[in-house]
Coordinates of C-alpha atoms in Angstrom, one line a residue:
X1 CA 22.9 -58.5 -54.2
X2 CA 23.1 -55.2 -52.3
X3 CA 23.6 -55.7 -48.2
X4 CA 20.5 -55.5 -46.2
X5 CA 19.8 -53.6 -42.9
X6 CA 16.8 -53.5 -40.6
X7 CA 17.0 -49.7 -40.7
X8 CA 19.3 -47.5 -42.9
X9 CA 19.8 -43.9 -41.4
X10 CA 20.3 -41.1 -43.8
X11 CA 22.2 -39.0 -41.4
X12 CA 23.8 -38.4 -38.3
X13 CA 23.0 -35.6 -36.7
X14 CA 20.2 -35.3 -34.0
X15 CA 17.7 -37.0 -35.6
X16 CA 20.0 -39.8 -37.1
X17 CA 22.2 -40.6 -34.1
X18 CA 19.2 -40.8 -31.8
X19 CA 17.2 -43.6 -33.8
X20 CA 20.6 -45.6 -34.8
X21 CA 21.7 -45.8 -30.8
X22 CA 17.9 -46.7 -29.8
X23 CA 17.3 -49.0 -32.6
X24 CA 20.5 -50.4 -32.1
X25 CA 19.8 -51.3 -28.7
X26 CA 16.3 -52.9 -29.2
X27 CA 18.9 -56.0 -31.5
X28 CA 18.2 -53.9 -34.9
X29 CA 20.8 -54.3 -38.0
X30 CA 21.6 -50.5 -38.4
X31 CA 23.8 -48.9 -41.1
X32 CA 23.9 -45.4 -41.0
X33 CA 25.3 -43.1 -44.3
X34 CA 26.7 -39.9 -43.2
X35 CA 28.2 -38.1 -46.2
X36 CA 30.5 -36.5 -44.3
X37 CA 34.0 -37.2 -42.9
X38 CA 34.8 -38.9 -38.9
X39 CA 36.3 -36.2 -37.8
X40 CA 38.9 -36.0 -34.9
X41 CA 40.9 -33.9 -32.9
X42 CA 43.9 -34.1 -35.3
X43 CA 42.1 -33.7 -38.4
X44 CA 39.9 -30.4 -37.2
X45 CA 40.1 -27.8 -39.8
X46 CA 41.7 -25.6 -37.2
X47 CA 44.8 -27.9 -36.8
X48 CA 45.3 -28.6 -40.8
X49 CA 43.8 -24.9 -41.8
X50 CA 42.5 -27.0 -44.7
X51 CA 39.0 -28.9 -45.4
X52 CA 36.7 -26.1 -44.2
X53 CA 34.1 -26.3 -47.0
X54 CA 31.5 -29.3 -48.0
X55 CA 30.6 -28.7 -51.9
X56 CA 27.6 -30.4 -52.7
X57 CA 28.4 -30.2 -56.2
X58 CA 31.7 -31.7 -56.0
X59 CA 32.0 -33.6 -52.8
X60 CA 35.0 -35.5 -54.1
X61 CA 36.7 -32.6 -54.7
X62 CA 35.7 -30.7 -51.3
X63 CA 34.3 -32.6 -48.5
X64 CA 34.8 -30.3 -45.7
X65 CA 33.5 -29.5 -42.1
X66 CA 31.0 -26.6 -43.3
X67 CA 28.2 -26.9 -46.3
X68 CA 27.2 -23.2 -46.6
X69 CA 23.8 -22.8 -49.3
X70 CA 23.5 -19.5 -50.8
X71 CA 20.2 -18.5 -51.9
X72 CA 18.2 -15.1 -53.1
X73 CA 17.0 -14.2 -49.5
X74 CA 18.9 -16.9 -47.1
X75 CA 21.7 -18.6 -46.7
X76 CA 22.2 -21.8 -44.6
X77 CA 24.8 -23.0 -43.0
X78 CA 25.2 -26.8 -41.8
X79 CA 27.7 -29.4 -40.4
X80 CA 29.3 -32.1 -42.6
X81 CA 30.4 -35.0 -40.8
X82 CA 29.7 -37.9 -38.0
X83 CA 27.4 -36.3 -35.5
X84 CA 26.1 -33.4 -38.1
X85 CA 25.0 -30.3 -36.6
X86 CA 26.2 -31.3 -33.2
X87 CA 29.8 -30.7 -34.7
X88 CA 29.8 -26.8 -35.4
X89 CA 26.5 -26.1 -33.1
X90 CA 27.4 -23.6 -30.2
X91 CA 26.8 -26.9 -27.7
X92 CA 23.1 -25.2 -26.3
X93 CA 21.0 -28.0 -25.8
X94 CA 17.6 -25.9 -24.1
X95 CA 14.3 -26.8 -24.1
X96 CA 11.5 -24.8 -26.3
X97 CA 9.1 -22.6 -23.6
X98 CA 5.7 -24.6 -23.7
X99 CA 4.0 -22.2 -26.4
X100 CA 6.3 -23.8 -28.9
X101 CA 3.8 -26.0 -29.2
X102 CA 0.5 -23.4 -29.3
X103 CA -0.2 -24.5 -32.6
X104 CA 1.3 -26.5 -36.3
X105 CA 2.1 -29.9 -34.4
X106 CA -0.6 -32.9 -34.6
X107 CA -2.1 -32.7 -31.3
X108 CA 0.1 -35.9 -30.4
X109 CA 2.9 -33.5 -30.2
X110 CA 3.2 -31.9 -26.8
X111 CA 5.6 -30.7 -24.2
X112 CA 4.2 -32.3 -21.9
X113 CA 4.0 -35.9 -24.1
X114 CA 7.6 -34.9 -25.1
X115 CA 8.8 -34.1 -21.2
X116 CA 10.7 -38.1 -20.8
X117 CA 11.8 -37.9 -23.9
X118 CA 13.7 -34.0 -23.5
X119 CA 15.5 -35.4 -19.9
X120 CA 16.9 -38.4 -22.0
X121 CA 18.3 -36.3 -24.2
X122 CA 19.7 -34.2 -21.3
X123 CA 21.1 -37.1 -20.0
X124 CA 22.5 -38.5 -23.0
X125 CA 24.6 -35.3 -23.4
X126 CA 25.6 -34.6 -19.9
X127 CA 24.5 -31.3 -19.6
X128 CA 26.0 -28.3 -17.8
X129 CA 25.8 -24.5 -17.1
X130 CA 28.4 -22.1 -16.9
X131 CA 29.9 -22.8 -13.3
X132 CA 29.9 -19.4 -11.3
X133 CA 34.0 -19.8 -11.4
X134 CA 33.9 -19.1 -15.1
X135 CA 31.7 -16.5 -16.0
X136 CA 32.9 -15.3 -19.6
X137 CA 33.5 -11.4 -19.8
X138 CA 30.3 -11.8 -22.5
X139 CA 28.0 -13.6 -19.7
X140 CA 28.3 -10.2 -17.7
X141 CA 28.0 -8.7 -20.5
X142 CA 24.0 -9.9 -21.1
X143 CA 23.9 -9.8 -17.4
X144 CA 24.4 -6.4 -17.5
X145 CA 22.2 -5.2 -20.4
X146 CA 19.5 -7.3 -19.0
X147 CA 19.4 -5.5 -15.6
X148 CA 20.4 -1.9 -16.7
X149 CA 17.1 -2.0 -19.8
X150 CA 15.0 -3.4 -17.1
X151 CA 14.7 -7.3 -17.7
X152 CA 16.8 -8.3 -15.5
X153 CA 14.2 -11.0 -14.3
X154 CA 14.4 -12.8 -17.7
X155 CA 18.3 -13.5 -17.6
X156 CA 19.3 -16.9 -16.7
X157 CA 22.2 -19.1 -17.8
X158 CA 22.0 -21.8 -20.4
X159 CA 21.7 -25.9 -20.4
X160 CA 25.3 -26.5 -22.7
X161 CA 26.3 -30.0 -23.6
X162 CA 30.0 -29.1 -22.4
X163 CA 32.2 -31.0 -19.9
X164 CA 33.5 -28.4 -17.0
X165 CA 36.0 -28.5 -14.4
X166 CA 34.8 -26.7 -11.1
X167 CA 38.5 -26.4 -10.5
X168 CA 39.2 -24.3 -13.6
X169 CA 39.7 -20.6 -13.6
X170 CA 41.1 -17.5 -15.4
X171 CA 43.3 -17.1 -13.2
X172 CA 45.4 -20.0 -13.9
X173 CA 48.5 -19.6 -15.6
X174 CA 48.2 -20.2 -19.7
X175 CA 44.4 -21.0 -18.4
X176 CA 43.5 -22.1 -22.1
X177 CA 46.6 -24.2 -22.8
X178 CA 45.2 -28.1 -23.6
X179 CA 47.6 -29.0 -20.5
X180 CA 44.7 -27.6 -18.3
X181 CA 41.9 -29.7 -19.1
X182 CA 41.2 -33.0 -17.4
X183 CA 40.9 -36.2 -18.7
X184 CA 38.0 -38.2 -18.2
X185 CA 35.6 -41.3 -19.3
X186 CA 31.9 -40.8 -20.1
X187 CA 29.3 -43.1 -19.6
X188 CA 29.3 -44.4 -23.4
X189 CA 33.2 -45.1 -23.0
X190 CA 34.6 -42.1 -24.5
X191 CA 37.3 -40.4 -23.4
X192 CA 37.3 -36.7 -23.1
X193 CA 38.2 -33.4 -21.5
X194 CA 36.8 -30.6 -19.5
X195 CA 36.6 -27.2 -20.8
X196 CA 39.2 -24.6 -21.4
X197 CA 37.5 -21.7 -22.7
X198 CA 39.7 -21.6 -25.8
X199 CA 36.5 -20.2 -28.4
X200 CA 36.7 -23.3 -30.6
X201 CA 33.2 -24.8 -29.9
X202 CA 32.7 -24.4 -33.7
X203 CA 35.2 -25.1 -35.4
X204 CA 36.6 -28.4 -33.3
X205 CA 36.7 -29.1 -29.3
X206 CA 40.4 -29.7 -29.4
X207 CA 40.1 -31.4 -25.8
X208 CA 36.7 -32.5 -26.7
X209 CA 34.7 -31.3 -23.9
X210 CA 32.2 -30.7 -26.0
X211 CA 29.3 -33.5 -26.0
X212 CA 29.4 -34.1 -29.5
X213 CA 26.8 -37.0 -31.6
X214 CA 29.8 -39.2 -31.9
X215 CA 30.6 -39.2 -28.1
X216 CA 27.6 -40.2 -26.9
X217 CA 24.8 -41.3 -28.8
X218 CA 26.5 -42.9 -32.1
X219 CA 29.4 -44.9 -29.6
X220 CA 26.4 -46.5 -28.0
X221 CA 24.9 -47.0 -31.1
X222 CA 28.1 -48.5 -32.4
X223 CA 28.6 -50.3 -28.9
X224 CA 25.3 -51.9 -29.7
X225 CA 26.2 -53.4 -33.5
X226 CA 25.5 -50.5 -35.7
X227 CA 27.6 -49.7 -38.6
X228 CA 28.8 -45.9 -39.4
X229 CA 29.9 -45.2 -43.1
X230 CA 31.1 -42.0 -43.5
X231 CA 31.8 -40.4 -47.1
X232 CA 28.7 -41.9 -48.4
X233 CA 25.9 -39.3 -49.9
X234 CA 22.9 -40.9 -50.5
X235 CA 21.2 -39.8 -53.9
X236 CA 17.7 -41.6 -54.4
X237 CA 15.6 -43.9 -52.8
X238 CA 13.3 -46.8 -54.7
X239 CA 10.5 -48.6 -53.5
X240 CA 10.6 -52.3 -53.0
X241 CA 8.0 -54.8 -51.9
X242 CA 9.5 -55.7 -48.7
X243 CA 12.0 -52.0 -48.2
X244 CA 14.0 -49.5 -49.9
X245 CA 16.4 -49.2 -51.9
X246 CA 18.9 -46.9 -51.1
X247 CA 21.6 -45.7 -53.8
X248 CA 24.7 -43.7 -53.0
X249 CA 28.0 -42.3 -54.1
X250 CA 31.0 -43.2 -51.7
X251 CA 33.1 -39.6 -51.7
X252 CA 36.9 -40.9 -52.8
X253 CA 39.6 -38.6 -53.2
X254 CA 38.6 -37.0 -56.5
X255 CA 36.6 -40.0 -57.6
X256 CA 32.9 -40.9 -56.5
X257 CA 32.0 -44.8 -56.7
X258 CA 28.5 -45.6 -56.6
X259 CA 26.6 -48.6 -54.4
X260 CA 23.8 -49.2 -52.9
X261 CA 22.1 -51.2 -50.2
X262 CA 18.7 -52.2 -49.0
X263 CA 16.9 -51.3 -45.9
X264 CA 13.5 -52.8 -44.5
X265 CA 13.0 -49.3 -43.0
X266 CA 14.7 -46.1 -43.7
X267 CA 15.0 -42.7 -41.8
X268 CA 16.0 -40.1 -43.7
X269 CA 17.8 -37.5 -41.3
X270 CA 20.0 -35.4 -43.2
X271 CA 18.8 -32.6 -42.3
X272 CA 16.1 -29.6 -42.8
X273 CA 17.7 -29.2 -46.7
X274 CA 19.0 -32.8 -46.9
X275 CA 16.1 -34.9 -46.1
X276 CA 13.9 -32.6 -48.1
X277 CA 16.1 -32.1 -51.2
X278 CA 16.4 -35.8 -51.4
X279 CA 12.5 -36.4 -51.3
X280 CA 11.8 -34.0 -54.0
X281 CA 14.1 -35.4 -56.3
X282 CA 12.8 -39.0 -55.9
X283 CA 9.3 -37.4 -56.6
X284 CA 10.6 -35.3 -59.1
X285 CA 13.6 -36.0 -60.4
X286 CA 13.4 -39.7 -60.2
X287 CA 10.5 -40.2 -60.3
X288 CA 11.2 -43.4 -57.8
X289 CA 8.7 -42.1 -54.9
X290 CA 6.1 -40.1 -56.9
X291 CA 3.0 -40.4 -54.3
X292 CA 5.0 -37.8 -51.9
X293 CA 2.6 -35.1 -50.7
X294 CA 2.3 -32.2 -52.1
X295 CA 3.2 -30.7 -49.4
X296 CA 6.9 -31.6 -49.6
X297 CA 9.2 -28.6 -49.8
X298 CA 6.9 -26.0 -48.0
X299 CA 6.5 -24.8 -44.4
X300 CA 10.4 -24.0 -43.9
X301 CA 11.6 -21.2 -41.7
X302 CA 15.1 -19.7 -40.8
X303 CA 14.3 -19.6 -36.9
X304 CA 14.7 -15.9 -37.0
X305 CA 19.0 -16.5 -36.0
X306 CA 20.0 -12.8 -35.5
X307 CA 23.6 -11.6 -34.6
X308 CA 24.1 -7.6 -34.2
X309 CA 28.5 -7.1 -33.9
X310 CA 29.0 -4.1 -31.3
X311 CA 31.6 -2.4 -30.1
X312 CA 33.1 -1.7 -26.9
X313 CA 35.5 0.9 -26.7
X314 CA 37.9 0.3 -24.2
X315 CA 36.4 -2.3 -22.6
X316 CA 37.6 -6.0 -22.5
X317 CA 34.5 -8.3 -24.2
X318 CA 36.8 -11.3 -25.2
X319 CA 34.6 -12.7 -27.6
X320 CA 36.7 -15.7 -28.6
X321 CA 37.3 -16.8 -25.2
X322 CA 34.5 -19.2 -23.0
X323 CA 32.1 -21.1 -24.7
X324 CA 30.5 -19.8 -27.5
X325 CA 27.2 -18.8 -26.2
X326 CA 26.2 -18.9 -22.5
X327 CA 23.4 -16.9 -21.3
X328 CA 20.0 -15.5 -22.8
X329 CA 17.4 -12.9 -21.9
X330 CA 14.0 -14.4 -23.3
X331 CA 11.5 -12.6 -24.9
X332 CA 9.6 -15.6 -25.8
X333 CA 6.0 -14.9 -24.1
X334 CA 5.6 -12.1 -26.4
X335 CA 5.8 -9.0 -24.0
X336 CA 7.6 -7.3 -26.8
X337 CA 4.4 -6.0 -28.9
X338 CA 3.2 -9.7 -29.0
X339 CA 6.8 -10.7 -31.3
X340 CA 8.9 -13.6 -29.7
X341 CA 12.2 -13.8 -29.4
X342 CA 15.0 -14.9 -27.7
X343 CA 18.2 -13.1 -26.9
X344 CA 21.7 -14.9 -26.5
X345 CA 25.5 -13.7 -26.4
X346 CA 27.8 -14.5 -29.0
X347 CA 31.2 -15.8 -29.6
X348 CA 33.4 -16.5 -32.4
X349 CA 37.0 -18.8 -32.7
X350 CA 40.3 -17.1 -33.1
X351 CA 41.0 -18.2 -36.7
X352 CA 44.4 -16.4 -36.6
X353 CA 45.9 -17.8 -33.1
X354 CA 44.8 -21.5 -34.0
X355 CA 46.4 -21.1 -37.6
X356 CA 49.8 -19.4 -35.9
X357 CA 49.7 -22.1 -32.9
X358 CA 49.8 -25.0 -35.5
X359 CA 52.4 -24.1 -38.2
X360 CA 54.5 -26.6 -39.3
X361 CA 51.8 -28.9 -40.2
X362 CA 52.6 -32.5 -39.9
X363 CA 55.9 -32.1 -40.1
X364 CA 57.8 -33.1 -37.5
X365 CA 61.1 -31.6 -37.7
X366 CA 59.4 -28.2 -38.3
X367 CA 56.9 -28.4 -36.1
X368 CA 59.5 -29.4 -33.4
X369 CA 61.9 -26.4 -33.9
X370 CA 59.1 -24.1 -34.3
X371 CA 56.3 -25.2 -32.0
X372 CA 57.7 -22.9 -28.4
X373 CA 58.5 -20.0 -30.7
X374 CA 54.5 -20.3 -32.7
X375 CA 52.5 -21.1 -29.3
X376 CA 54.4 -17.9 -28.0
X377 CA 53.1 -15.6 -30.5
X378 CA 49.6 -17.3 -30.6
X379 CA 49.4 -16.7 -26.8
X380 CA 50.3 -13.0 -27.8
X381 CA 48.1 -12.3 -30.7
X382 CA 45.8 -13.6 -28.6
X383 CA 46.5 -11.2 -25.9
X384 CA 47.0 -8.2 -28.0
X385 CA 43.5 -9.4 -30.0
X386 CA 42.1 -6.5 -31.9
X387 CA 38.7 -7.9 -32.0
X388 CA 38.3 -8.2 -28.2
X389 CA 36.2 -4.8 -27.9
X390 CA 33.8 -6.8 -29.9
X391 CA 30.4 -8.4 -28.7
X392 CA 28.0 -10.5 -31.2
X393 CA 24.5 -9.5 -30.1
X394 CA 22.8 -13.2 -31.1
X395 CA 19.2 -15.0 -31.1
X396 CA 16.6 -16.0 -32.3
X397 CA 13.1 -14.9 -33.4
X398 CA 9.7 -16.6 -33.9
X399 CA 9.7 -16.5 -37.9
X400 CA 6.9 -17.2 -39.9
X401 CA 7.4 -20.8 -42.1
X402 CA 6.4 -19.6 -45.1
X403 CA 9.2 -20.6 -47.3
X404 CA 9.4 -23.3 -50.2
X405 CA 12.0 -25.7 -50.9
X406 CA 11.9 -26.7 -55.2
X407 CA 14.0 -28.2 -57.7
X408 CA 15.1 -26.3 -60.1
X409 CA 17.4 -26.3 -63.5
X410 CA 20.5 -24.1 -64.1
X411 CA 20.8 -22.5 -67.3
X412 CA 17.3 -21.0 -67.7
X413 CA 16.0 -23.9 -67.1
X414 CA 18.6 -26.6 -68.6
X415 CA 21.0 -28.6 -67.5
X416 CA 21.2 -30.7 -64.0
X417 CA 18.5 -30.1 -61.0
X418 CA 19.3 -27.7 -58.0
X419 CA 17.5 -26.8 -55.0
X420 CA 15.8 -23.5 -54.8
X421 CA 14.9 -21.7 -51.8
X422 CA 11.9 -19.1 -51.6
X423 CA 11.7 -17.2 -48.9
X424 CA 9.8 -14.0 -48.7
X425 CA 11.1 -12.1 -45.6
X426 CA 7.6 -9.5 -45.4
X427 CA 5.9 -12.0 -43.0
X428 CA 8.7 -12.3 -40.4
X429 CA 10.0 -8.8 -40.7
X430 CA 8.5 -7.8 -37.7
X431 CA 9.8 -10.7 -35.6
X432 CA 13.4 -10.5 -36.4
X433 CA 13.3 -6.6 -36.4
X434 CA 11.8 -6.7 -32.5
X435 CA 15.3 -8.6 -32.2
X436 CA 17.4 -6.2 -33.6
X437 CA 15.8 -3.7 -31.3
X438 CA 16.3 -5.4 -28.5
X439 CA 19.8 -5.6 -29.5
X440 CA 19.9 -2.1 -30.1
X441 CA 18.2 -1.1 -26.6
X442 CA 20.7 -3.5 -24.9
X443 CA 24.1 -1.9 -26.3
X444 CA 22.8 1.3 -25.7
X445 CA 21.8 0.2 -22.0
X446 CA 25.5 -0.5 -21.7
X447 CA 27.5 1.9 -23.7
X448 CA 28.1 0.0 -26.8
X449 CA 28.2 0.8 -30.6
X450 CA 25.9 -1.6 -32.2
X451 CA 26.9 -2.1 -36.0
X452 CA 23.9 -3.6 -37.6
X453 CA 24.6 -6.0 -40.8
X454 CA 23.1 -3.8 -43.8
X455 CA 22.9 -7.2 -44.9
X456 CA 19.2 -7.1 -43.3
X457 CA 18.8 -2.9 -43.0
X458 CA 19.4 -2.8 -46.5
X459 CA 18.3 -5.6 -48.4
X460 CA 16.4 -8.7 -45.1
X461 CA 19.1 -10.9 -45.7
X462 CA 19.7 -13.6 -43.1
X463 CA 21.9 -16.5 -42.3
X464 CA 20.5 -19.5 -40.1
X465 CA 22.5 -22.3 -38.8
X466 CA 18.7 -23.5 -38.0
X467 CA 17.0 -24.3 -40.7
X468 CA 13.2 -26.0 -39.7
X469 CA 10.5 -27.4 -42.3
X470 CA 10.3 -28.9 -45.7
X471 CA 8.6 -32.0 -44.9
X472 CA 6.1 -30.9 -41.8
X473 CA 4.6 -33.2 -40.0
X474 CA 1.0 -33.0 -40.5
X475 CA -2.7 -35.0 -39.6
X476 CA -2.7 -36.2 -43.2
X477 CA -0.9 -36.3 -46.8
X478 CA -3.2 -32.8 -47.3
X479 CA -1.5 -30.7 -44.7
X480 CA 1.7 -32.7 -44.1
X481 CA 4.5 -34.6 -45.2
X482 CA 4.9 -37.2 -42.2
X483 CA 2.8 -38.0 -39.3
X484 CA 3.3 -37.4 -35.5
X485 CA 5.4 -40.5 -35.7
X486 CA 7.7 -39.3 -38.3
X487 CA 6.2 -42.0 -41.0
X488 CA 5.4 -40.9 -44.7
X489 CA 2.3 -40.4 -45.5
X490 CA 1.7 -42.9 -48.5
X491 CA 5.1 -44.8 -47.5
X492 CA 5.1 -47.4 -45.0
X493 CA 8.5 -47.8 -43.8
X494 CA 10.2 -44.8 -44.9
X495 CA 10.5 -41.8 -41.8
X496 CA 11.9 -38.3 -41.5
X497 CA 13.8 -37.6 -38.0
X498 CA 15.3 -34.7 -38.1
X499 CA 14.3 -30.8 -38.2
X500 CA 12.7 -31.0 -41.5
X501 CA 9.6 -32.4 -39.6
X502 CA 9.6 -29.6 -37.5
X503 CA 6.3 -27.5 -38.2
X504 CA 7.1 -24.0 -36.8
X505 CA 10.0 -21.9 -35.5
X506 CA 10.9 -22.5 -31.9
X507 CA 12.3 -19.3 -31.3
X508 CA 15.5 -20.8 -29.3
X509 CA 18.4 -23.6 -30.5
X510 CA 16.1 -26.4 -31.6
X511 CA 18.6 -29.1 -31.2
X512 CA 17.1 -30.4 -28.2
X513 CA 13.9 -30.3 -29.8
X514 CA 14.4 -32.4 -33.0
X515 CA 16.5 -34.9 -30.6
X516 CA 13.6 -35.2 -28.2
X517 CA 11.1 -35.7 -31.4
X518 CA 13.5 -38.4 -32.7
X519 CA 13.1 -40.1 -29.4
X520 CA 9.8 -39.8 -29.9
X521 CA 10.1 -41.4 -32.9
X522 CA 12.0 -44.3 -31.8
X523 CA 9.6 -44.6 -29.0
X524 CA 6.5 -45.0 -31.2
X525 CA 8.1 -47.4 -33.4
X526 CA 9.6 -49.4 -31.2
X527 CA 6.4 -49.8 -29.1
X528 CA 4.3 -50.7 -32.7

């Protein structure tokens, strides 16, 4: 007989890790099936230079820190691993302006209902701002722009889920050697450091100063008797008459082995794609959960995510040192010919000083002999890096939700079921072009060359590490796929958690917001 749980989470990023730490707590049995790996320090792709890509197709085969989805209009970028997006997120952890929630939501859904529930997840992830000490060259940067186009009264720094030291400066001596960041204990247990400014916030917090899932609310989930099983992709869910049935592959090296277990409850929380690619196959597919609305799949939206590269001749911009974003100019109230918008600097990892910095691999010997002589010339190509004239103009823009998430067959229309993406970029044009301008108007306010991607001049083409919608949360099974409380309509037991049951585009990093709607969540059930 399969294992049973109280609750099985599907996921363990912001929606996931929130319900398994407060279900946890309240004396639940909770298992929760990330299909990614538990990463570490060691085992970054930055330190092996290996592992970077998650393959849906053939997760034995590649089950790296970064899924990527390509589609016709959009492509999507997400984390694979324990703590999901919190892992390759730029650590921003804001919350939405109170028009967020104008209109979409169930009229449950407000700030002000949501207020408690955004300072937990403040508190949860420690967070911080930029401390005056350590202002990145990019920071002034936006400062700048801001005051000399005139809206310098809508710059302010960010709310980051990073660990600083007050004591720390660029002045130091190797300021962004690991040998400067302090050690330190959190309030879940975990130890961690304070921030160096070495550009890695993507790609792996070597001294982990950045709040990460796993640090904070997965260990107290874990603290509290809940079971993490990474490697485990969850393909289809059955109906019982007291639960779910949840099947899975376990990711092997090379092999896949299939299980399953049972949960009373289950919260799906793999994400905007995940959680909704996963319903439409047991309604479509499957055929396991065929009462699903019919409302599953659409409402999606990219959250307008924007970056415009620009250059700086002769001047210093540094863009993979500091954290990787740290201040904004909002736009959000619409001043801008009624679009919203938010804008934010940019920064990017140096791929080539990490790689040089760790040759030798795991081998000792090599890595012994070699180590002073590659940390050398990392600290110089770091120096001497080419790219440093560069700044990433970044944001995001009040999109319209008007794509569709589908299966569909390769092949013309044989062979195995994918998921499909529709997205028509007409409706939202204007939105993320009043972004570009902005960007435009900025680098020309402070004497840069702004390169925009032809990507979008060309042919509206976007990227979004924020994707939103696919199973909205709705008043009923006729305009949503889950209610205020993140329950399926027509499913008792079975939620969504995550920022596929977001209704509309926030127009800022939503990662605060789907935590504080999974605490939401968590509340209501808790209190039923």
């Amino acid at each position: 007989m399969p294992e049973r749980f109280d609750a099985v989470i599907i996921g363990s990023g912001f929606g996931g890790s929130v319900l398994a730490c407060r279900l946890a707590q309240a004396g639940r049995s909770v298992l929760v099936l990330e299909r990614g790996r538990d990463w570490s320090p060691e085992t970054y792709p930055s330190v092996t230079q290996d592992d970077w890509i998650y393959d849906v197709d053939e997760p034995e085969n590649q089950n790296g820190w970064i899924d990527m989805r390509i589609f016709p209009r959009m492509a999507v970028v997400q984390g694979a691993g324990v703590g999901g997006g919190s892992l390759i997120y730029a650590n921003v952890f804001i919350e939405p302006e109170d028009n967020a929630f104008d209109g979409g939501w169930p009229p449950e859904i407000t700030k002000d209902k949501l207020k408690p529930h955004f300072e937990a997840t403040g508190e949860m992830l420690a967070v911080e701002q930029l401390p005056d000490g350590q202002l990145t060259e990019r920071f002034k940067l936006v400062r700048e722009g801001a005051e000399k186009a005139g809206h310098g009264d809508r710059f302010r720094k960010l709310d980051l889920a990073v660990s600083f030291d007050e004591d720390w400066h660029y002045g130091l001596d190797d300021p962004h050697n690991t040998d400067k960041s302090k050690r330190f204990q959190n309030a879940q247990g975990c130890e961690q450091g304070t921030c160096i400014h070495c550009g890695n916030c993507d790609i792996g917090c070597p001294v982990q100063a950045k709040n990460t899932l796993d640090l904070n609310y997965l260990a107290e989930a874990k603290a509290n008797g809940a079971e993490i099983r990474p490697l485990h992709l969850v393909r289809q869910l059955r109906a019982l008459s007291n639960g779910y049935l949840v099947s899975f592959d376990k990711v092997g090296d090379g092999v896949l082995e299939p299980g399953s277990v049972e949960g009373t409850e289950v919260y799906l929380a793999a994400g905007s794609l995940g959680s909704t690619e996963l319903l439409l196959r047991c309604r479509d597919e499957h055929r396991t959960l065929p009462d699903l609305s019919a409302k599953l799949g659409y409402g999606w939206c990219s959250n307008g995510d924007f970056l415009t590269p620009t250059l700086y001749p002769g001047r210093t911009v540094s863009p993979t040192r500091g954290p990787t974003i740290t201040g904004t100019i909002s736009f959000l109230d619409g001043a801008v010919d009624g679009q919203e918008f938010f804008v934010q600097d940019g920064g990017f990892p140096d791929l080539l000083g990490n790689a040089i910095e760790n040759i030798g691999g795991e081998n000792a010997m090599f890595q012994g002999f070699f180590a002073g002589i590659a940390q050398g010339v990392a600290r110089l190509a770091r120096d001497c890096d080419p790219m440093t004239s560069l700044m990433p103009w970044f944001g995001q823009a009040v999109d319209q939700s008007v794509g569709r998430m589908k299966l569909g067959r390769k092949f013309f229309g044989l062979g195995d079921f994918e998921l499909e993406l529709d997205w028509d970029p007409g409706p939202s044009e204007d939105a993320v072009q009043a972004l570009v301008d902005m960007h435009l108007e900025l680098s020309q306010a402070t004497g840069g060359i702004p390169l925009v991607p032809p990507s979008w001049s060309l042919m509206k083409y976007l990227v979004t590490p924020h994707p939103l919608g696919g199973c909205n949360m709705g008043t009923s099974a006729a305009d949503g796929v889950v209610d205020h409380r993140g329950r399926v309509f027509g499913y008792d037991g079975l939620y969504v958690v995550d920022g596929a049951v977001i209704p509309r585009a926030v127009g800022l990093n939503p990662s605060r917001t789907i935590a504080a709607i999974a605490e939401h969540i968590a509340a209501e059930r808790l209190a039923a």
